[in-house]
Tab-separated table of C-alpha atoms in Angstrom:
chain	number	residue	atom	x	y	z
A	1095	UNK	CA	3.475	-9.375	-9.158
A	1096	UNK	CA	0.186	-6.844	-9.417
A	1097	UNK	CA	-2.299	-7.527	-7.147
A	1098	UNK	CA	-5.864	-5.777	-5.506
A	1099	UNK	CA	-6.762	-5.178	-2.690
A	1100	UNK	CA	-10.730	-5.021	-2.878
A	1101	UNK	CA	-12.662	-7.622	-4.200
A	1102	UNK	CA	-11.758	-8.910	-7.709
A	1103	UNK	CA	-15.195	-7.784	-9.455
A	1104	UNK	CA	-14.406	-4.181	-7.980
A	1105	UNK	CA	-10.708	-3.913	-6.930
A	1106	UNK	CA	-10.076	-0.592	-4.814
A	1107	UNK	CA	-6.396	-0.326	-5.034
A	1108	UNK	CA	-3.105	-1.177	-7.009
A	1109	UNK	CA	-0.346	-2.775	-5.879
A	1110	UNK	CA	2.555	-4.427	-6.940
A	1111	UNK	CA	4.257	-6.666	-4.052
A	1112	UNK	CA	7.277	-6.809	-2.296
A	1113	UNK	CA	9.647	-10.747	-1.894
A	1114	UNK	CA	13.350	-9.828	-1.742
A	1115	UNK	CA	13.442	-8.337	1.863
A	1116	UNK	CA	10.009	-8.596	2.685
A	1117	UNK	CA	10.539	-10.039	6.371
A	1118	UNK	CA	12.790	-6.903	6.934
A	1119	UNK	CA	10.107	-4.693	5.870
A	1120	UNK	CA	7.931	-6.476	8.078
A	1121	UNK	CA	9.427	-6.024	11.054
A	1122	UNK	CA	10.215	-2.614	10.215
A	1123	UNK	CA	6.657	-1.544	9.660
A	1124	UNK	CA	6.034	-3.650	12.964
A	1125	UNK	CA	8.422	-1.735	15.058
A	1126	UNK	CA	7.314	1.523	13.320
A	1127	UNK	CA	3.242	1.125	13.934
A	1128	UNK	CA	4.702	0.101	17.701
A	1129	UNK	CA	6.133	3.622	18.087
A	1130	UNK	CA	3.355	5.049	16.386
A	1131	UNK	CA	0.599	3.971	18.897
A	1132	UNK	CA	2.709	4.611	21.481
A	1133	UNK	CA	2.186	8.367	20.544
A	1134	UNK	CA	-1.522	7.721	19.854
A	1135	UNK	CA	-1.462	7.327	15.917
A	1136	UNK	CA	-3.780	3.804	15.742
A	1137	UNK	CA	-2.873	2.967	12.839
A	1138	UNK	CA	-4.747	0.202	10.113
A	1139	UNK	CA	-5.126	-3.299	11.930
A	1140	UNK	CA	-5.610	-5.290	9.312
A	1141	UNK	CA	-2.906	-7.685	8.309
A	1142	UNK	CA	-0.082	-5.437	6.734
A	1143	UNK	CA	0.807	-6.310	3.418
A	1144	UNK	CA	4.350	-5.018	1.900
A	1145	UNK	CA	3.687	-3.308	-0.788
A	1146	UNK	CA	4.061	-0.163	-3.302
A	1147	UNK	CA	0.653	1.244	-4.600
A	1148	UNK	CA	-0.006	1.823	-8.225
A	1149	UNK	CA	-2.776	4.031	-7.851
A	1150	UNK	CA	-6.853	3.420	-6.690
A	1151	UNK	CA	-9.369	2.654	-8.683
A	1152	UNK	CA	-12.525	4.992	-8.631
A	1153	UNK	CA	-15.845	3.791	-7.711
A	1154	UNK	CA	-17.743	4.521	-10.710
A	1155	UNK	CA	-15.877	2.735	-13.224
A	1156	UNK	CA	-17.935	1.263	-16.217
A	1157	UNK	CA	-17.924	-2.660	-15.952
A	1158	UNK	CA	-16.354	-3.505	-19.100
A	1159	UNK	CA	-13.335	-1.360	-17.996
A	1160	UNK	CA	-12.961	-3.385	-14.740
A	1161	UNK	CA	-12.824	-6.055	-16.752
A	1162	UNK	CA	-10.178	-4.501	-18.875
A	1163	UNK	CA	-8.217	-3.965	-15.684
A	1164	UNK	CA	-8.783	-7.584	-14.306
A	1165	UNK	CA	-7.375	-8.993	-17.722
A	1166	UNK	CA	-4.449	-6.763	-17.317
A	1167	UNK	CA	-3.851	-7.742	-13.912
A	1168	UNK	CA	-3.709	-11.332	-14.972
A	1169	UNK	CA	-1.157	-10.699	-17.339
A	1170	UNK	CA	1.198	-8.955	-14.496
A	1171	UNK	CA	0.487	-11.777	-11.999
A	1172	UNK	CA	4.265	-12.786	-12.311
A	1173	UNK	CA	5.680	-9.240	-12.807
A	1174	UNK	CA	9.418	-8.921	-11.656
A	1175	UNK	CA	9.921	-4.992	-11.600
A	1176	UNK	CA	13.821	-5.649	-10.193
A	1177	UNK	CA	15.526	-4.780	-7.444
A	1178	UNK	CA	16.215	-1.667	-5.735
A	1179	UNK	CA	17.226	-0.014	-2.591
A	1180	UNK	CA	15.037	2.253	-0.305
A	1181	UNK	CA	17.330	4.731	1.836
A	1182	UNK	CA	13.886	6.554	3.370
A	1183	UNK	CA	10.582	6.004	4.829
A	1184	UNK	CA	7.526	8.703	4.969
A	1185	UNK	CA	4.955	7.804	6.828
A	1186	UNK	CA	1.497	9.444	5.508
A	1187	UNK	CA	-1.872	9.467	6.975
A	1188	UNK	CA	-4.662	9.139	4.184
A	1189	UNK	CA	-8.416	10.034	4.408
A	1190	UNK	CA	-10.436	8.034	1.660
A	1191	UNK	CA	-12.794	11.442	0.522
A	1192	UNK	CA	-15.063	10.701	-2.401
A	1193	UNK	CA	-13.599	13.051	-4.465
A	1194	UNK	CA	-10.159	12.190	-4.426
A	1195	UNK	CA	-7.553	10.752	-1.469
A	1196	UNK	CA	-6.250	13.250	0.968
A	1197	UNK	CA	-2.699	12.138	2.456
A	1198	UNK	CA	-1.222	14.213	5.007
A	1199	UNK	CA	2.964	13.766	5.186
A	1200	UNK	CA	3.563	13.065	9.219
A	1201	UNK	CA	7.335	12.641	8.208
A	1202	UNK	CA	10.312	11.174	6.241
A	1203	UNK	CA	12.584	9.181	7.876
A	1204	UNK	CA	15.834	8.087	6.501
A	1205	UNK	CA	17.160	4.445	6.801
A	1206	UNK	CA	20.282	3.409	8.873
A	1207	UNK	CA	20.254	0.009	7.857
A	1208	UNK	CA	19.637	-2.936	10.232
Protein backbone atom coordinates (compact mmCIF):
# COMPACT_ATOMS: atom_id res chain seq x y z
CA UNK A 1 0.00 0.00 0.00
CA UNK A 2 0.85 4.07 0.12
CA UNK A 3 2.31 5.12 3.04
CA UNK A 4 4.39 8.50 4.68
CA UNK A 5 7.06 8.83 6.04
CA UNK A 6 6.74 12.15 8.20
CA UNK A 7 4.17 12.64 10.52
CA UNK A 8 0.55 12.12 9.33
CA UNK A 9 -0.60 15.94 9.84
CA UNK A 10 2.54 16.86 7.57
CA UNK A 11 3.80 13.76 5.66
CA UNK A 12 7.33 14.50 3.96
CA UNK A 13 7.50 11.74 1.51
CA UNK A 14 5.57 9.14 -0.72
CA UNK A 15 5.91 5.78 -0.78
CA UNK A 16 4.34 2.83 -1.84
CA UNK A 17 5.81 -0.48 -0.07
CA UNK A 18 7.44 -3.43 -0.99
CA UNK A 19 5.95 -7.56 0.45
CA UNK A 20 6.77 -10.08 -2.30
CA UNK A 21 10.63 -10.28 -1.79
CA UNK A 22 11.00 -7.87 0.78
CA UNK A 23 13.49 -10.01 3.05
CA UNK A 24 15.69 -10.28 -0.16
CA UNK A 25 15.72 -6.66 -0.54
CA UNK A 26 16.59 -6.44 2.92
CA UNK A 27 19.48 -8.16 3.03
CA UNK A 28 20.52 -6.75 -0.11
CA UNK A 29 20.36 -3.17 1.03
CA UNK A 30 22.11 -4.65 4.26
CA UNK A 31 25.03 -6.07 2.47
CA UNK A 32 25.10 -2.99 0.16
CA UNK A 33 25.18 -0.09 3.10
CA UNK A 34 28.00 -2.77 4.58
CA UNK A 35 30.19 -2.13 1.51
CA UNK A 36 29.27 1.30 1.45
CA UNK A 37 30.73 2.30 4.91
CA UNK A 38 33.41 0.28 4.35
CA UNK A 39 34.45 2.96 1.71
CA UNK A 40 33.31 5.77 4.04
CA UNK A 41 29.72 6.52 2.55
CA UNK A 42 27.65 6.53 6.23
CA UNK A 43 24.79 6.10 5.00
CA UNK A 44 20.93 6.82 6.79
CA UNK A 45 20.72 4.78 10.18
CA UNK A 46 17.43 4.77 10.67
CA UNK A 47 15.52 1.57 10.26
CA UNK A 48 15.47 0.91 6.37
CA UNK A 49 12.22 0.57 4.99
CA UNK A 50 11.78 -1.19 1.36
CA UNK A 51 10.28 0.94 -0.58
CA UNK A 52 9.71 2.98 -4.03
CA UNK A 53 9.09 6.80 -3.54
CA UNK A 54 6.22 8.57 -5.12
CA UNK A 55 7.48 11.89 -4.82
CA UNK A 56 7.93 14.54 -1.48
CA UNK A 57 5.67 16.66 -0.34
CA UNK A 58 6.70 20.44 -0.04
CA UNK A 59 6.68 22.23 3.14
CA UNK A 60 4.35 24.92 2.46
CA UNK A 61 1.40 23.10 1.47
CA UNK A 62 -2.05 24.73 2.38
CA UNK A 63 -3.79 22.55 5.14
CA UNK A 64 -6.83 21.64 3.41
CA UNK A 65 -4.62 20.08 0.66
CA UNK A 66 -2.81 17.86 3.23
CA UNK A 67 -5.88 16.83 4.08
CA UNK A 68 -6.76 16.08 0.53
CA UNK A 69 -3.62 13.97 0.40
CA UNK A 70 -4.29 12.13 3.79
CA UNK A 71 -7.86 11.12 2.42
CA UNK A 72 -6.21 9.86 -0.64
CA UNK A 73 -3.73 7.98 1.15
CA UNK A 74 -6.44 6.21 3.04
CA UNK A 75 -8.00 5.11 0.07
CA UNK A 76 -4.53 3.42 -1.27
CA UNK A 77 -3.84 1.84 2.16
CA UNK A 78 -4.39 -1.66 0.47
CA UNK A 79 -2.95 -0.77 -2.99
CA UNK A 80 -1.56 -3.89 -4.92
CA UNK A 81 0.49 -2.20 -7.85
CA UNK A 82 1.61 -6.05 -9.10
CA UNK A 83 4.52 -7.66 -9.50
CA UNK A 84 7.60 -6.98 -11.27
CA UNK A 85 11.20 -7.71 -11.61
CA UNK A 86 14.18 -5.32 -10.86
CA UNK A 87 17.41 -6.38 -12.96
CA UNK A 88 19.44 -3.02 -11.49
CA UNK A 89 20.22 -1.03 -8.52
CA UNK A 90 21.51 2.83 -8.48
CA UNK A 91 22.51 3.94 -5.54
CA UNK A 92 21.98 7.94 -5.18
CA UNK A 93 23.05 10.29 -2.56
CA UNK A 94 20.31 13.07 -1.91
CA UNK A 95 20.73 16.51 -0.19
CA UNK A 96 17.23 17.76 1.16
CA UNK A 97 17.82 21.78 -0.26
CA UNK A 98 14.78 23.95 0.31
CA UNK A 99 14.27 24.57 -3.05
CA UNK A 100 14.08 21.33 -4.48
CA UNK A 101 16.07 17.70 -3.76
CA UNK A 102 19.51 17.37 -5.16
CA UNK A 103 20.45 13.54 -5.86
CA UNK A 104 23.78 12.82 -7.02
CA UNK A 105 23.97 9.16 -9.12
CA UNK A 106 27.13 7.27 -7.24
CA UNK A 107 26.27 4.27 -9.62
CA UNK A 108 24.02 1.60 -11.25
CA UNK A 109 24.57 -1.72 -10.53
CA UNK A 110 23.03 -4.57 -12.31
CA UNK A 111 21.54 -7.66 -10.50
CA UNK A 112 23.00 -11.26 -10.74
CA UNK A 113 20.41 -12.80 -8.86
CA UNK A 114 20.94 -14.50 -5.46
Amino acid sequence: GVSTFGPAEHPRTLWIGLTEGEDLFRRLYDDLQQRLDTLGFRGDRRKYVPHLTLGRVARDVPRDELDEVAKALAELDQLEAGVFGVDEITVYASRLRREAPDYQVFGSFELMGE
